[in-house]
XYZ file of C-alpha atoms in Angstrom:
151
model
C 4.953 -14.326 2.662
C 3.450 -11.922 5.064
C -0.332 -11.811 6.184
C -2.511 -8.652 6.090
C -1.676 -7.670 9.653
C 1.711 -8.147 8.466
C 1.382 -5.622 6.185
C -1.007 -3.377 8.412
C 1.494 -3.446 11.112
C 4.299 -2.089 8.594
C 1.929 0.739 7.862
C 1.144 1.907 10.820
C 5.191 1.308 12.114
C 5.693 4.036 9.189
C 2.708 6.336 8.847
C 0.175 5.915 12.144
C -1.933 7.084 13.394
C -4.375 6.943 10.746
C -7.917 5.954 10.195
C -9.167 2.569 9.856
C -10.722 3.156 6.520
C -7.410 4.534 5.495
C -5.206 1.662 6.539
C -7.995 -0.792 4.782
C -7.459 1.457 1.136
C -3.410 1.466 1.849
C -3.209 -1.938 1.850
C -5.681 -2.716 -1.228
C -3.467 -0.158 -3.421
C -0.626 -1.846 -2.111
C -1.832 -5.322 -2.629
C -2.542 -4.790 -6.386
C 0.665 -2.575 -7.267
C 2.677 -5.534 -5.178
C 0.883 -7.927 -7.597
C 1.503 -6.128 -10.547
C 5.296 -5.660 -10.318
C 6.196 -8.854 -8.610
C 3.942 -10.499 -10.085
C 2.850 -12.438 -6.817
C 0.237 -11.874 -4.165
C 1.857 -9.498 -0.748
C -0.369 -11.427 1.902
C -3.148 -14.380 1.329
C -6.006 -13.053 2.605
C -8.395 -11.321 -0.006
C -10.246 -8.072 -0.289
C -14.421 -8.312 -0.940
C -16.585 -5.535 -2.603
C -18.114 -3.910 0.451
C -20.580 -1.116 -0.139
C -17.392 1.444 0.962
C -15.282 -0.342 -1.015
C -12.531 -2.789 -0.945
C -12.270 -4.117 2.373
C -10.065 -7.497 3.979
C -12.090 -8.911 6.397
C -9.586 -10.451 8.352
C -8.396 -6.309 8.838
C -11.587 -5.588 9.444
C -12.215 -8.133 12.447
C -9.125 -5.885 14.080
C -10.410 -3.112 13.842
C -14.190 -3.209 14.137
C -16.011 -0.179 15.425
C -12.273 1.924 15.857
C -11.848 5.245 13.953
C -8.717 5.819 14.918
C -5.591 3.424 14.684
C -2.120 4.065 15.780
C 1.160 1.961 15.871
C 1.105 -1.242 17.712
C -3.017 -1.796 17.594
C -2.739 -4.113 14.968
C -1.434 -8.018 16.207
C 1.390 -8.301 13.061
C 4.737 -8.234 12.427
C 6.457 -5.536 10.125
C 9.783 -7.152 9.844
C 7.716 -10.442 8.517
C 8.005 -8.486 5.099
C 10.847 -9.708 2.769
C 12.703 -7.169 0.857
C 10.417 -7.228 -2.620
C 7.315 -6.809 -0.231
C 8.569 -4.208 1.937
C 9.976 -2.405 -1.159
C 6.274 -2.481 -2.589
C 4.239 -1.075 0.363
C 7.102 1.604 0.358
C 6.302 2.538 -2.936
C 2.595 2.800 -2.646
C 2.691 4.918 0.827
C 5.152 7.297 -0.872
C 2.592 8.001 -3.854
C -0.616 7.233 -1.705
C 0.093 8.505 1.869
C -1.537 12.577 1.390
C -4.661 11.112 0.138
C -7.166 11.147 2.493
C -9.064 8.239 3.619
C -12.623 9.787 1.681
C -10.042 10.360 -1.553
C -8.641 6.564 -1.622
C -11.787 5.431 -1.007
C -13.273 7.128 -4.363
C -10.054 6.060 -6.084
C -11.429 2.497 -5.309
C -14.796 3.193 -7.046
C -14.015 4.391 -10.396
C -12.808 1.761 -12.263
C -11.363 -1.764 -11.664
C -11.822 -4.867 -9.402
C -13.940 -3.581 -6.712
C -16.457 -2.764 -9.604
C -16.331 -5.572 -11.330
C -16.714 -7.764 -7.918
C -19.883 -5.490 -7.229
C -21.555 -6.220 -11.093
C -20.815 -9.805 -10.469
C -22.756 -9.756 -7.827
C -25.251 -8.301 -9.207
C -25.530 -5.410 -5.915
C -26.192 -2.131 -6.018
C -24.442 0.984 -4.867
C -25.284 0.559 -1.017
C -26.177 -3.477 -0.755
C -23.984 -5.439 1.007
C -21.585 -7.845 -0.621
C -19.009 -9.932 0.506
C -17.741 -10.800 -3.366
C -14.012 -11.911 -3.099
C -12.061 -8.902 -5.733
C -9.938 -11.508 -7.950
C -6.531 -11.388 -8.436
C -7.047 -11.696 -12.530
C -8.636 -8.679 -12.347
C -6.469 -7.224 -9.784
C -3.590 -7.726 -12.160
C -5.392 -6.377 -14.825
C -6.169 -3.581 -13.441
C -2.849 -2.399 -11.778
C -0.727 -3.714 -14.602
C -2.733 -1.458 -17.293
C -1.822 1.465 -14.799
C 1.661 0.658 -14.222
C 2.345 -0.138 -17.750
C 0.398 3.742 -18.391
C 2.772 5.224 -16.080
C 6.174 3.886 -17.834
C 5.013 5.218 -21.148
């Protein structure tokens, strides 16, 4: 199984430069869809329900106070990805890659388990929280929407 720098890495090797904030909302849509159709976690660390949304904090520490990220600034390794995981992140970068990092981010706050992380909490819209998003409701959530989209 990769990690989340992993997975980062592969990203950027494909689609850097980018922001931070946009490599951070890559890799939460790709966790869940990853989830969802293989019906196994892409990388063990877990997102919480920061005030911008989703965030890994283990991503985070890599990037701290950078706007800007390009190929090669995050420590990981792309070819760590087996086939089912690297087919995954694929998947989500082609649908996902022309939204911006401002549009992913609202994609993140409509619905789902950064929202439900946040009201079980109990925080609101600009408090700080470091609730872990849970992958029941991470599967929940990205299975209803891949099960909409083969209907």
């Amino acid at each position: 199984m990769a990690n989340v720098r992993d997975v980062a890495a592969y990203i950027l090797d494909k689609h850097g430069p980018m922001s931070a904030m946009k490599l951070q909302k890559l890799c939460y849509f790709a966790y869940g869809y990853h989830l969802a159709w293989e019906d196994r976690s892409l990388f063990p660390e877990r997102f919480e329900a920061w005030a911008n949304g989703p965030v890994a904090p283990e991503l985070y520490a890599l990037h701290r106070r950078r706007f800007q990220l390009n190929a090669g600034d995050i420590t990981g390794d792309p070819a760590a990805l087996d086939q089912g995981e690297a087919e995954s992140v694929d998947l989500v970068l082609d649908a996902f890659i022309g939204y911006s990092a401002h549009e992913l981010s609202a994609m993140t706050h409509q619905d789902g388990p950064w929202v439900i992380a946040r009201q079980r909490a109990g925080v609101a819209d600009l408090d700080r929280s470091r609730e872990p998003l849970l992958d029941e409701d991470m599967e929940d959530f990205f299975g209803a929407l891949v099960n909409r989209s083969a209907n």
